[in-house]
């Protein structure tokens, strides 16, 4: 058994050796240097299409502080679940080139905050002497589509703050420790589960990752193949017998300041006139880690009558080498806007597969379902480690699946849109369905929170990086 000597006993023993005079003669401990910062704020805009949080960082300690060790967070409520934002620095005493801004998603959204803007500094911003401040940081951010902002429900916004003053509704971290401010409830930065911890994976060049912003011109853009993707044209399932996979129906456009890929699926009520779409990585090289995509599901067709049993997806998969082979793996987000597979209305499935037998059908899997409309943009995250499978939708845990379904071989990354059947309708009128994809991200062997995913994607975009693949081949 280990014995711990009480502090009082240690003190008495020291007195016995040195005597009372010896204890009195010990030099007083030197005062420890302290490092701390405060943040001052005033608003440069109370309306319009931009938020303007103007900040100053002040060194309230008694030793110099490197600004590169400081992270400041401004918390706000997104105007819609699918809204994306852009950061800009209008003017800074230390120079805008040395000020960074990235957006993140809170792990625990509140009534007045589900996002944050994190302000950081490069080494070029220098240091703050004790008692000094950074001078003006005239910052702003706006929606990517330049729609008006509602700041009145933003946690960190202060309409009456028309001059600089200490503001506790922004937080500051110094060297990873929170030293200023109060975060929205349940979102204290710098804690052990904080999604914005500075040790998290960063942007371009940080960690082994695939990122693609889908900044292509057309389905036959040579960069698509060069970047490891295949736009499907070969026959086969899934889908209606006789349907074709039409690569020309994979198109690209700009939306909200980002490049967006669209998968178009069309039919006029028969297999012969049904065209489905799929894009997938050519290599089976992805296994444990984090998978993420921003996907727009659609409840209604772009044109024509509604009602077909449609499947809109984001998934990873490898090949089934034999019926019931135990090294098969597949992990699905599948949205059925009109139901199907025995469901009468919209449903989102997440499914983890161990194996299956195609004929006669036999499946070994675990699934979670959400029975409601998921029309619109959604942030989808899948994480695989050595013990658990987790699916997230819009930052919220959607499903947790068991270790027996973990992958045993590498997989590809896929998106497709296809028809189960015509939903009982007999119409021969043409109809067209769309599934849109904003980006895809895979980070090898690292489990990221949805907020970390958002921050990493923002860092790629802030750096102007539209594609990166540092994941080695299988």
GROMACS .gro file of C-alpha atoms in nm:
model
  474
    1UNK     CA    1   0.000   0.000   0.000
    2UNK     CA    2   0.125   0.346  -0.090
    3UNK     CA    3   0.142   0.584   0.203
    4UNK     CA    4   0.098   0.959   0.166
    5UNK     CA    5   0.266   1.176   0.430
    6UNK     CA    6   0.041   1.458   0.554
    7UNK     CA    7   0.163   1.807   0.473
    8UNK     CA    8   0.182   1.895   0.840
    9UNK     CA    9   0.425   1.608   0.902
   10UNK     CA   10   0.653   1.728   0.625
   11UNK     CA   11   0.659   2.074   0.773
   12UNK     CA   12   0.742   1.942   1.120
   13UNK     CA   13   1.019   1.723   0.981
   14UNK     CA   14   1.172   2.020   0.801
   15UNK     CA   15   1.157   2.223   1.122
   16UNK     CA   16   1.335   1.944   1.307
   17UNK     CA   17   1.622   1.955   1.059
   18UNK     CA   18   1.654   2.331   1.016
   19UNK     CA   19   1.515   2.459   1.343
   20UNK     CA   20   1.271   2.744   1.374
   21UNK     CA   21   1.529   2.994   1.268
   22UNK     CA   22   1.603   2.792   0.959
   23UNK     CA   23   1.238   2.803   0.856
   24UNK     CA   24   1.220   3.175   0.914
   25UNK     CA   25   1.533   3.222   0.710
   26UNK     CA   26   1.386   3.057   0.397
   27UNK     CA   27   1.360   3.316   0.121
   28UNK     CA   28   1.005   3.422   0.034
   29UNK     CA   29   0.869   3.270  -0.286
   30UNK     CA   30   0.894   3.498  -0.583
   31UNK     CA   31   0.560   3.627  -0.714
   32UNK     CA   32   0.450   3.413  -1.009
   33UNK     CA   33   0.407   3.593  -1.338
   34UNK     CA   34   0.045   3.600  -1.452
   35UNK     CA   35  -0.090   3.598  -1.807
   36UNK     CA   36  -0.445   3.711  -1.878
   37UNK     CA   37  -0.639   3.905  -2.139
   38UNK     CA   38  -0.970   4.089  -2.154
   39UNK     CA   39  -1.178   4.166  -2.463
   40UNK     CA   40  -1.349   4.494  -2.538
   41UNK     CA   41  -1.627   4.523  -2.795
   42UNK     CA   42  -1.846   4.767  -2.975
   43UNK     CA   43  -2.077   4.712  -3.266
   44UNK     CA   44  -2.011   4.882  -3.596
   45UNK     CA   45  -2.351   4.782  -3.735
   46UNK     CA   46  -2.692   4.720  -3.581
   47UNK     CA   47  -2.866   4.613  -3.901
   48UNK     CA   48  -2.822   4.567  -4.276
   49UNK     CA   49  -2.652   4.270  -4.440
   50UNK     CA   50  -2.334   4.262  -4.231
   51UNK     CA   51  -2.245   4.212  -3.867
   52UNK     CA   52  -1.953   4.424  -3.750
   53UNK     CA   53  -1.806   4.311  -3.418
   54UNK     CA   54  -1.520   4.554  -3.350
   55UNK     CA   55  -1.284   4.421  -3.084
   56UNK     CA   56  -0.977   4.503  -2.879
   57UNK     CA   57  -0.769   4.247  -2.691
   58UNK     CA   58  -0.606   4.388  -2.377
   59UNK     CA   59  -0.326   4.227  -2.175
   60UNK     CA   60  -0.438   4.238  -1.812
   61UNK     CA   61  -0.146   4.028  -1.682
   62UNK     CA   62   0.204   4.130  -1.582
   63UNK     CA   63   0.398   3.953  -1.856
   64UNK     CA   64   0.401   3.988  -2.234
   65UNK     CA   65   0.145   3.785  -2.434
   66UNK     CA   66   0.196   3.654  -2.784
   67UNK     CA   67  -0.117   3.732  -2.986
   68UNK     CA   68  -0.077   3.407  -3.179
   69UNK     CA   69  -0.170   3.228  -2.853
   70UNK     CA   70  -0.501   3.417  -2.826
   71UNK     CA   71  -0.835   3.295  -2.967
   72UNK     CA   72  -1.149   3.507  -2.934
   73UNK     CA   73  -1.500   3.375  -3.002
   74UNK     CA   74  -1.807   3.576  -3.099
   75UNK     CA   75  -2.128   3.369  -3.074
   76UNK     CA   76  -2.434   3.409  -3.294
   77UNK     CA   77  -2.751   3.240  -3.415
   78UNK     CA   78  -2.753   3.136  -3.782
   79UNK     CA   79  -3.040   3.286  -3.980
   80UNK     CA   80  -3.121   2.942  -4.117
   81UNK     CA   81  -2.984   2.592  -4.077
   82UNK     CA   82  -2.829   2.603  -4.422
   83UNK     CA   83  -2.685   2.955  -4.404
   84UNK     CA   84  -2.312   2.990  -4.464
   85UNK     CA   85  -2.101   3.292  -4.374
   86UNK     CA   86  -1.793   3.482  -4.488
   87UNK     CA   87  -1.543   3.670  -4.269
   88UNK     CA   88  -1.358   3.990  -4.353
   89UNK     CA   89  -1.125   4.226  -4.172
   90UNK     CA   90  -1.188   4.590  -4.268
   91UNK     CA   91  -0.898   4.739  -4.072
   92UNK     CA   92  -0.671   4.640  -3.786
   93UNK     CA   93  -0.392   4.825  -3.609
   94UNK     CA   94  -0.186   4.505  -3.620
   95UNK     CA   95  -0.270   4.450  -3.989
   96UNK     CA   96  -0.556   4.249  -4.137
   97UNK     CA   97  -0.309   4.009  -4.298
   98UNK     CA   98  -0.226   3.881  -3.948
   99UNK     CA   99  -0.587   3.840  -3.834
  100UNK     CA  100  -0.775   3.518  -3.905
  101UNK     CA  101  -1.144   3.436  -3.881
  102UNK     CA  102  -1.306   3.092  -3.898
  103UNK     CA  103  -1.663   2.980  -3.832
  104UNK     CA  104  -1.765   2.685  -3.618
  105UNK     CA  105  -2.084   2.511  -3.506
  106UNK     CA  106  -2.160   2.478  -3.137
  107UNK     CA  107  -2.182   2.127  -2.998
  108UNK     CA  108  -2.474   2.238  -2.777
  109UNK     CA  109  -2.688   2.497  -2.958
  110UNK     CA  110  -2.891   2.741  -2.748
  111UNK     CA  111  -3.180   2.976  -2.824
  112UNK     CA  112  -2.940   3.256  -2.920
  113UNK     CA  113  -2.628   3.075  -3.042
  114UNK     CA  114  -2.551   2.782  -3.267
  115UNK     CA  115  -2.242   2.918  -3.446
  116UNK     CA  116  -1.935   3.116  -3.357
  117UNK     CA  117  -1.674   3.326  -3.531
  118UNK     CA  118  -1.328   3.252  -3.392
  119UNK     CA  119  -1.070   3.527  -3.429
  120UNK     CA  120  -0.703   3.435  -3.421
  121UNK     CA  121  -0.368   3.590  -3.503
  122UNK     CA  122  -0.059   3.485  -3.692
  123UNK     CA  123   0.287   3.521  -3.546
  124UNK     CA  124   0.319   3.842  -3.747
  125UNK     CA  125   0.074   4.014  -3.513
  126UNK     CA  126   0.346   4.025  -3.249
  127UNK     CA  127   0.305   4.050  -2.873
  128UNK     CA  128   0.115   4.260  -2.621
  129UNK     CA  129   0.314   4.410  -2.339
  130UNK     CA  130   0.156   4.408  -1.993
  131UNK     CA  131  -0.125   4.664  -1.992
  132UNK     CA  132  -0.123   4.711  -2.371
  133UNK     CA  133  -0.404   4.636  -2.613
  134UNK     CA  134  -0.421   4.526  -2.973
  135UNK     CA  135  -0.581   4.844  -3.100
  136UNK     CA  136  -0.885   4.833  -3.326
  137UNK     CA  137  -0.990   4.508  -3.491
  138UNK     CA  138  -1.262   4.631  -3.725
  139UNK     CA  139  -1.414   4.299  -3.826
  140UNK     CA  140  -1.724   4.198  -4.017
  141UNK     CA  141  -1.905   3.894  -4.148
  142UNK     CA  142  -2.197   3.836  -4.379
  143UNK     CA  143  -2.407   3.559  -4.528
  144UNK     CA  144  -2.259   3.403  -4.839
  145UNK     CA  145  -2.574   3.500  -5.030
  146UNK     CA  146  -2.569   3.856  -4.890
  147UNK     CA  147  -2.919   3.824  -4.746
  148UNK     CA  148  -3.000   4.053  -4.449
  149UNK     CA  149  -2.876   3.945  -4.106
  150UNK     CA  150  -3.087   3.933  -3.793
  151UNK     CA  151  -2.848   4.019  -3.511
  152UNK     CA  152  -3.112   4.074  -3.243
  153UNK     CA  153  -3.105   3.704  -3.143
  154UNK     CA  154  -2.724   3.673  -3.141
  155UNK     CA  155  -2.566   3.589  -2.804
  156UNK     CA  156  -2.264   3.817  -2.842
  157UNK     CA  157  -2.440   4.109  -3.009
  158UNK     CA  158  -2.493   4.429  -2.811
  159UNK     CA  159  -2.698   4.693  -2.990
  160UNK     CA  160  -2.617   4.952  -2.723
  161UNK     CA  161  -2.241   4.895  -2.735
  162UNK     CA  162  -2.152   5.201  -2.943
  163UNK     CA  163  -1.810   5.247  -2.785
  164UNK     CA  164  -1.544   5.006  -2.662
  165UNK     CA  165  -1.605   4.845  -2.324
  166UNK     CA  166  -1.529   4.510  -2.161
  167UNK     CA  167  -1.774   4.254  -2.297
  168UNK     CA  168  -1.814   3.916  -2.127
  169UNK     CA  169  -2.035   3.771  -2.403
  170UNK     CA  170  -1.727   3.702  -2.608
  171UNK     CA  171  -1.469   3.454  -2.480
  172UNK     CA  172  -1.092   3.451  -2.502
  173UNK     CA  173  -0.852   3.162  -2.469
  174UNK     CA  174  -0.484   3.201  -2.400
  175UNK     CA  175  -0.268   2.900  -2.472
  176UNK     CA  176  -0.579   2.681  -2.476
  177UNK     CA  177  -0.719   2.796  -2.138
  178UNK     CA  178  -1.028   3.016  -2.114
  179UNK     CA  179  -0.926   3.343  -1.948
  180UNK     CA  180  -1.213   3.574  -2.040
  181UNK     CA  181  -1.588   3.575  -2.091
  182UNK     CA  182  -1.881   3.338  -2.060
  183UNK     CA  183  -1.985   3.112  -2.346
  184UNK     CA  184  -2.347   3.014  -2.418
  185UNK     CA  185  -2.453   2.748  -2.170
  186UNK     CA  186  -2.286   2.411  -2.226
  187UNK     CA  187  -2.027   2.545  -2.472
  188UNK     CA  188  -1.735   2.654  -2.259
  189UNK     CA  189  -1.434   2.668  -2.493
  190UNK     CA  190  -1.115   2.501  -2.389
  191UNK     CA  191  -1.277   2.218  -2.196
  192UNK     CA  192  -1.182   1.855  -2.252
  193UNK     CA  193  -1.462   1.803  -2.506
  194UNK     CA  194  -1.449   2.147  -2.662
  195UNK     CA  195  -1.483   2.120  -3.041
  196UNK     CA  196  -1.268   2.426  -3.084
  197UNK     CA  197  -0.973   2.305  -2.883
  198UNK     CA  198  -0.651   2.434  -3.044
  199UNK     CA  199  -0.516   2.082  -3.063
  200UNK     CA  200  -0.785   1.987  -3.313
  201UNK     CA  201  -0.702   1.926  -3.677
  202UNK     CA  202  -0.679   2.247  -3.870
  203UNK     CA  203  -0.719   2.326  -4.236
  204UNK     CA  204  -0.509   2.254  -4.542
  205UNK     CA  205  -0.204   2.042  -4.472
  206UNK     CA  206  -0.320   1.948  -4.120
  207UNK     CA  207  -0.367   1.573  -4.090
  208UNK     CA  208  -0.430   1.312  -4.356
  209UNK     CA  209  -0.746   1.414  -4.538
  210UNK     CA  210  -0.958   1.433  -4.849
  211UNK     CA  211  -1.144   1.759  -4.912
  212UNK     CA  212  -1.332   1.845  -5.228
  213UNK     CA  213  -1.534   2.161  -5.285
  214UNK     CA  214  -1.656   2.023  -5.621
  215UNK     CA  215  -1.523   2.322  -5.813
  216UNK     CA  216  -1.558   2.157  -6.155
  217UNK     CA  217  -1.702   2.271  -6.488
  218UNK     CA  218  -1.887   1.958  -6.606
  219UNK     CA  219  -1.908   1.581  -6.561
  220UNK     CA  220  -1.623   1.535  -6.812
  221UNK     CA  221  -1.390   1.792  -6.655
  222UNK     CA  222  -1.048   1.614  -6.656
  223UNK     CA  223  -0.988   1.727  -6.298
  224UNK     CA  224  -1.267   1.501  -6.171
  225UNK     CA  225  -1.080   1.188  -6.275
  226UNK     CA  226  -0.745   1.337  -6.177
  227UNK     CA  227  -0.884   1.397  -5.829
  228UNK     CA  228  -0.982   1.034  -5.794
  229UNK     CA  229  -1.354   1.042  -5.881
  230UNK     CA  230  -1.554   0.835  -6.127
  231UNK     CA  231  -1.887   0.956  -6.266
  232UNK     CA  232  -2.086   0.637  -6.314
  233UNK     CA  233  -2.204   0.527  -6.658
  234UNK     CA  234  -2.200   0.147  -6.632
  235UNK     CA  235  -2.523  -0.052  -6.598
  236UNK     CA  236  -2.643  -0.231  -6.289
  237UNK     CA  237  -2.822  -0.172  -5.960
  238UNK     CA  238  -2.949  -0.028  -5.748
  239UNK     CA  239  -3.268   0.111  -5.895
  240UNK     CA  240  -3.544   0.036  -6.139
  241UNK     CA  241  -3.462  -0.247  -6.384
  242UNK     CA  242  -3.364  -0.102  -6.721
  243UNK     CA  243  -3.262   0.238  -6.583
  244UNK     CA  244  -2.935   0.389  -6.697
  245UNK     CA  245  -2.670   0.583  -6.508
  246UNK     CA  246  -2.629   0.915  -6.693
  247UNK     CA  247  -2.298   1.094  -6.628
  248UNK     CA  248  -2.410   1.404  -6.819
  249UNK     CA  249  -2.670   1.463  -6.549
  250UNK     CA  250  -2.397   1.536  -6.293
  251UNK     CA  251  -2.357   1.914  -6.319
  252UNK     CA  252  -2.186   2.196  -6.131
  253UNK     CA  253  -2.288   2.553  -6.052
  254UNK     CA  254  -2.229   2.833  -5.803
  255UNK     CA  255  -2.460   2.877  -5.505
  256UNK     CA  256  -2.413   3.103  -5.205
  257UNK     CA  257  -2.054   3.175  -5.305
  258UNK     CA  258  -1.959   2.805  -5.325
  259UNK     CA  259  -1.939   2.556  -5.608
  260UNK     CA  260  -2.217   2.297  -5.579
  261UNK     CA  261  -2.254   1.959  -5.748
  262UNK     CA  262  -2.602   1.851  -5.860
  263UNK     CA  263  -2.714   1.493  -5.917
  264UNK     CA  264  -3.017   1.489  -6.146
  265UNK     CA  265  -3.242   1.185  -6.168
  266UNK     CA  266  -3.530   1.178  -6.417
  267UNK     CA  267  -3.804   0.944  -6.533
  268UNK     CA  268  -4.121   0.933  -6.737
  269UNK     CA  269  -4.255   0.622  -6.572
  270UNK     CA  270  -4.056   0.335  -6.722
  271UNK     CA  271  -3.716   0.178  -6.675
  272UNK     CA  272  -3.617   0.263  -7.031
  273UNK     CA  273  -3.660   0.637  -6.975
  274UNK     CA  274  -3.523   0.650  -6.619
  275UNK     CA  275  -3.181   0.814  -6.576
  276UNK     CA  276  -3.005   0.793  -6.239
  277UNK     CA  277  -2.680   0.952  -6.119
  278UNK     CA  278  -2.381   0.851  -5.908
  279UNK     CA  279  -2.030   0.975  -5.836
  280UNK     CA  280  -1.777   0.771  -5.637
  281UNK     CA  281  -1.409   0.757  -5.557
  282UNK     CA  282  -1.214   0.518  -5.777
  283UNK     CA  283  -1.004   0.389  -5.487
  284UNK     CA  284  -1.110   0.179  -5.191
  285UNK     CA  285  -0.882   0.356  -4.945
  286UNK     CA  286  -1.103   0.506  -4.672
  287UNK     CA  287  -1.164   0.334  -4.341
  288UNK     CA  288  -1.163   0.475  -3.985
  289UNK     CA  289  -1.194   0.845  -3.920
  290UNK     CA  290  -1.448   1.116  -4.002
  291UNK     CA  291  -1.666   1.149  -4.311
  292UNK     CA  292  -1.867   1.464  -4.373
  293UNK     CA  293  -2.070   1.627  -4.647
  294UNK     CA  294  -2.316   1.911  -4.684
  295UNK     CA  295  -2.611   1.778  -4.882
  296UNK     CA  296  -2.937   1.930  -5.002
  297UNK     CA  297  -3.222   1.681  -5.000
  298UNK     CA  298  -3.536   1.763  -5.199
  299UNK     CA  299  -3.890   1.660  -5.109
  300UNK     CA  300  -4.038   1.756  -5.446
  301UNK     CA  301  -3.920   1.722  -5.804
  302UNK     CA  302  -3.776   2.023  -5.982
  303UNK     CA  303  -4.042   1.966  -6.247
  304UNK     CA  304  -4.320   1.720  -6.316
  305UNK     CA  305  -4.551   1.517  -6.091
  306UNK     CA  306  -4.431   1.401  -5.751
  307UNK     CA  307  -4.461   1.060  -5.589
  308UNK     CA  308  -4.179   0.833  -5.707
  309UNK     CA  309  -3.997   0.636  -5.439
  310UNK     CA  310  -3.663   0.812  -5.459
  311UNK     CA  311  -3.338   0.758  -5.262
  312UNK     CA  312  -3.090   1.045  -5.208
  313UNK     CA  313  -2.762   0.936  -5.050
  314UNK     CA  314  -2.417   0.992  -4.905
  315UNK     CA  315  -2.237   0.669  -4.815
  316UNK     CA  316  -1.918   0.465  -4.795
  317UNK     CA  317  -1.895   0.108  -4.924
  318UNK     CA  318  -1.669  -0.175  -5.039
  319UNK     CA  319  -1.743  -0.475  -5.258
  320UNK     CA  320  -1.934  -0.784  -5.144
  321UNK     CA  321  -1.693  -1.063  -5.238
  322UNK     CA  322  -1.947  -1.338  -5.175
  323UNK     CA  323  -2.297  -1.365  -5.027
  324UNK     CA  324  -2.276  -1.304  -4.650
  325UNK     CA  325  -1.902  -1.230  -4.671
  326UNK     CA  326  -1.796  -1.102  -4.329
  327UNK     CA  327  -1.551  -0.840  -4.458
  328UNK     CA  328  -1.819  -0.633  -4.632
  329UNK     CA  329  -1.877  -0.276  -4.506
  330UNK     CA  330  -2.126  -0.002  -4.587
  331UNK     CA  331  -2.238   0.311  -4.398
  332UNK     CA  332  -2.534   0.504  -4.537
  333UNK     CA  333  -2.721   0.828  -4.511
  334UNK     CA  334  -3.032   0.756  -4.723
  335UNK     CA  335  -3.322   1.000  -4.754
  336UNK     CA  336  -3.651   0.880  -4.901
  337UNK     CA  337  -3.860   1.196  -4.960
  338UNK     CA  338  -4.171   1.001  -5.065
  339UNK     CA  339  -4.117   0.693  -4.853
  340UNK     CA  340  -4.051   0.345  -4.988
  341UNK     CA  341  -3.935   0.010  -4.849
  342UNK     CA  342  -4.268  -0.011  -4.666
  343UNK     CA  343  -4.264   0.349  -4.541
  344UNK     CA  344  -4.550   0.575  -4.652
  345UNK     CA  345  -4.384   0.917  -4.611
  346UNK     CA  346  -4.046   1.089  -4.584
  347UNK     CA  347  -3.782   0.914  -4.378
  348UNK     CA  348  -3.405   0.942  -4.327
  349UNK     CA  349  -3.212   0.623  -4.261
  350UNK     CA  350  -2.860   0.581  -4.130
  351UNK     CA  351  -2.749   0.220  -4.171
  352UNK     CA  352  -2.433   0.031  -4.075
  353UNK     CA  353  -2.384  -0.299  -4.260
  354UNK     CA  354  -2.205  -0.616  -4.160
  355UNK     CA  355  -2.305  -0.818  -4.468
  356UNK     CA  356  -2.595  -0.936  -4.684
  357UNK     CA  357  -2.713  -1.201  -4.927
  358UNK     CA  358  -2.875  -1.059  -5.241
  359UNK     CA  359  -3.076  -1.371  -5.333
  360UNK     CA  360  -3.260  -1.474  -5.130
  361UNK     CA  361  -3.243  -1.140  -4.952
  362UNK     CA  362  -3.086  -1.153  -4.609
  363UNK     CA  363  -2.930  -0.854  -4.433
  364UNK     CA  364  -2.716  -0.807  -4.124
  365UNK     CA  365  -2.719  -0.438  -4.032
  366UNK     CA  366  -2.816  -0.179  -3.772
  367UNK     CA  367  -3.012   0.133  -3.856
  368UNK     CA  368  -3.160   0.451  -3.712
  369UNK     CA  369  -3.444   0.642  -3.873
  370UNK     CA  370  -3.590   0.991  -3.858
  371UNK     CA  371  -3.951   1.010  -3.976
  372UNK     CA  372  -3.994   1.369  -4.088
  373UNK     CA  373  -3.909   1.597  -4.377
  374UNK     CA  374  -3.541   1.668  -4.430
  375UNK     CA  375  -3.599   1.895  -4.727
  376UNK     CA  376  -3.314   2.148  -4.755
  377UNK     CA  377  -2.944   2.165  -4.674
  378UNK     CA  378  -2.802   1.938  -4.404
  379UNK     CA  379  -2.459   1.879  -4.252
  380UNK     CA  380  -2.399   1.503  -4.240
  381UNK     CA  381  -2.114   1.356  -4.034
  382UNK     CA  382  -2.014   0.992  -3.984
  383UNK     CA  383  -1.736   0.887  -3.746
  384UNK     CA  384  -1.571   0.545  -3.717
  385UNK     CA  385  -1.317   0.458  -3.450
  386UNK     CA  386  -1.215   0.123  -3.299
  387UNK     CA  387  -1.530   0.088  -3.090
  388UNK     CA  388  -1.823   0.295  -3.216
  389UNK     CA  389  -2.005   0.425  -3.523
  390UNK     CA  390  -2.178   0.762  -3.489
  391UNK     CA  391  -2.400   0.952  -3.730
  392UNK     CA  392  -2.471   1.325  -3.690
  393UNK     CA  393  -2.723   1.546  -3.869
  394UNK     CA  394  -2.687   1.923  -3.838
  395UNK     CA  395  -2.458   1.893  -3.538
  396UNK     CA  396  -2.687   1.662  -3.342
  397UNK     CA  397  -2.619   1.297  -3.272
  398UNK     CA  398  -2.862   1.099  -3.488
  399UNK     CA  399  -2.756   0.739  -3.431
  400UNK     CA  400  -2.492   0.530  -3.252
  401UNK     CA  401  -2.418   0.182  -3.384
  402UNK     CA  402  -2.228  -0.111  -3.242
  403UNK     CA  403  -1.867  -0.222  -3.285
  404UNK     CA  404  -1.964  -0.543  -3.466
  405UNK     CA  405  -2.047  -0.330  -3.772
  406UNK     CA  406  -1.707  -0.155  -3.790
  407UNK     CA  407  -1.522  -0.184  -4.123
  408UNK     CA  408  -1.266  -0.458  -4.187
  409UNK     CA  409  -1.150  -0.330  -4.525
  410UNK     CA  410  -1.113   0.013  -4.684
  411UNK     CA  411  -1.406   0.167  -4.872
  412UNK     CA  412  -1.496   0.420  -5.139
  413UNK     CA  413  -1.694   0.742  -5.085
  414UNK     CA  414  -2.015   0.773  -5.286
  415UNK     CA  415  -2.314   0.994  -5.364
  416UNK     CA  416  -2.606   0.875  -5.571
  417UNK     CA  417  -2.974   0.938  -5.644
  418UNK     CA  418  -3.196   0.659  -5.775
  419UNK     CA  419  -3.550   0.524  -5.788
  420UNK     CA  420  -3.676   0.225  -5.590
  421UNK     CA  421  -4.000   0.227  -5.792
  422UNK     CA  422  -4.264   0.469  -5.920
  423UNK     CA  423  -4.457   0.483  -5.595
  424UNK     CA  424  -4.769   0.335  -5.746
  425UNK     CA  425  -4.827   0.620  -5.987
  426UNK     CA  426  -4.896   0.550  -6.353
  427UNK     CA  427  -4.808   0.893  -6.491
  428UNK     CA  428  -4.590   0.905  -6.802
  429UNK     CA  429  -4.519   1.276  -6.760
  430UNK     CA  430  -4.146   1.353  -6.728
  431UNK     CA  431  -4.022   1.451  -6.381
  432UNK     CA  432  -3.679   1.557  -6.259
  433UNK     CA  433  -3.534   1.528  -5.908
  434UNK     CA  434  -3.222   1.702  -5.771
  435UNK     CA  435  -2.976   1.620  -5.493
  436UNK     CA  436  -2.708   1.883  -5.434
  437UNK     CA  437  -2.368   1.842  -5.264
  438UNK     CA  438  -2.164   2.138  -5.138
  439UNK     CA  439  -1.847   1.957  -5.024
  440UNK     CA  440  -1.709   1.628  -4.895
  441UNK     CA  441  -1.445   1.576  -4.626
  442UNK     CA  442  -1.270   1.269  -4.489
  443UNK     CA  443  -1.009   1.290  -4.213
  444UNK     CA  444  -0.822   0.964  -4.170
  445UNK     CA  445  -0.809   0.802  -3.824
  446UNK     CA  446  -0.937   1.112  -3.642
  447UNK     CA  447  -1.282   1.144  -3.488
  448UNK     CA  448  -1.398   1.504  -3.525
  449UNK     CA  449  -1.706   1.666  -3.378
  450UNK     CA  450  -1.945   1.838  -3.619
  451UNK     CA  451  -1.809   2.172  -3.497
  452UNK     CA  452  -1.454   2.064  -3.578
  453UNK     CA  453  -1.569   1.957  -3.923
  454UNK     CA  454  -1.723   2.299  -3.983
  455UNK     CA  455  -1.407   2.474  -3.865
  456UNK     CA  456  -1.187   2.259  -4.087
  457UNK     CA  457  -1.402   2.322  -4.393
  458UNK     CA  458  -1.401   2.696  -4.318
  459UNK     CA  459  -1.021   2.687  -4.295
  460UNK     CA  460  -0.994   2.518  -4.635
  461UNK     CA  461  -1.217   2.779  -4.791
  462UNK     CA  462  -1.047   3.069  -4.619
  463UNK     CA  463  -0.719   2.945  -4.766
  464UNK     CA  464  -0.874   2.914  -5.112
  465UNK     CA  465  -0.821   2.536  -5.117
  466UNK     CA  466  -1.083   2.362  -5.332
  467UNK     CA  467  -0.924   2.016  -5.330
  468UNK     CA  468  -0.679   1.820  -5.119
  469UNK     CA  469  -0.615   1.446  -5.100
  470UNK     CA  470  -0.333   1.325  -4.877
  471UNK     CA  471  -0.496   0.990  -4.795
  472UNK     CA  472  -0.262   0.714  -4.915
  473UNK     CA  473  -0.394   0.445  -5.145
  474UNK     CA  474  -0.497   0.111  -5.003
   0.00000   0.00000   0.00000
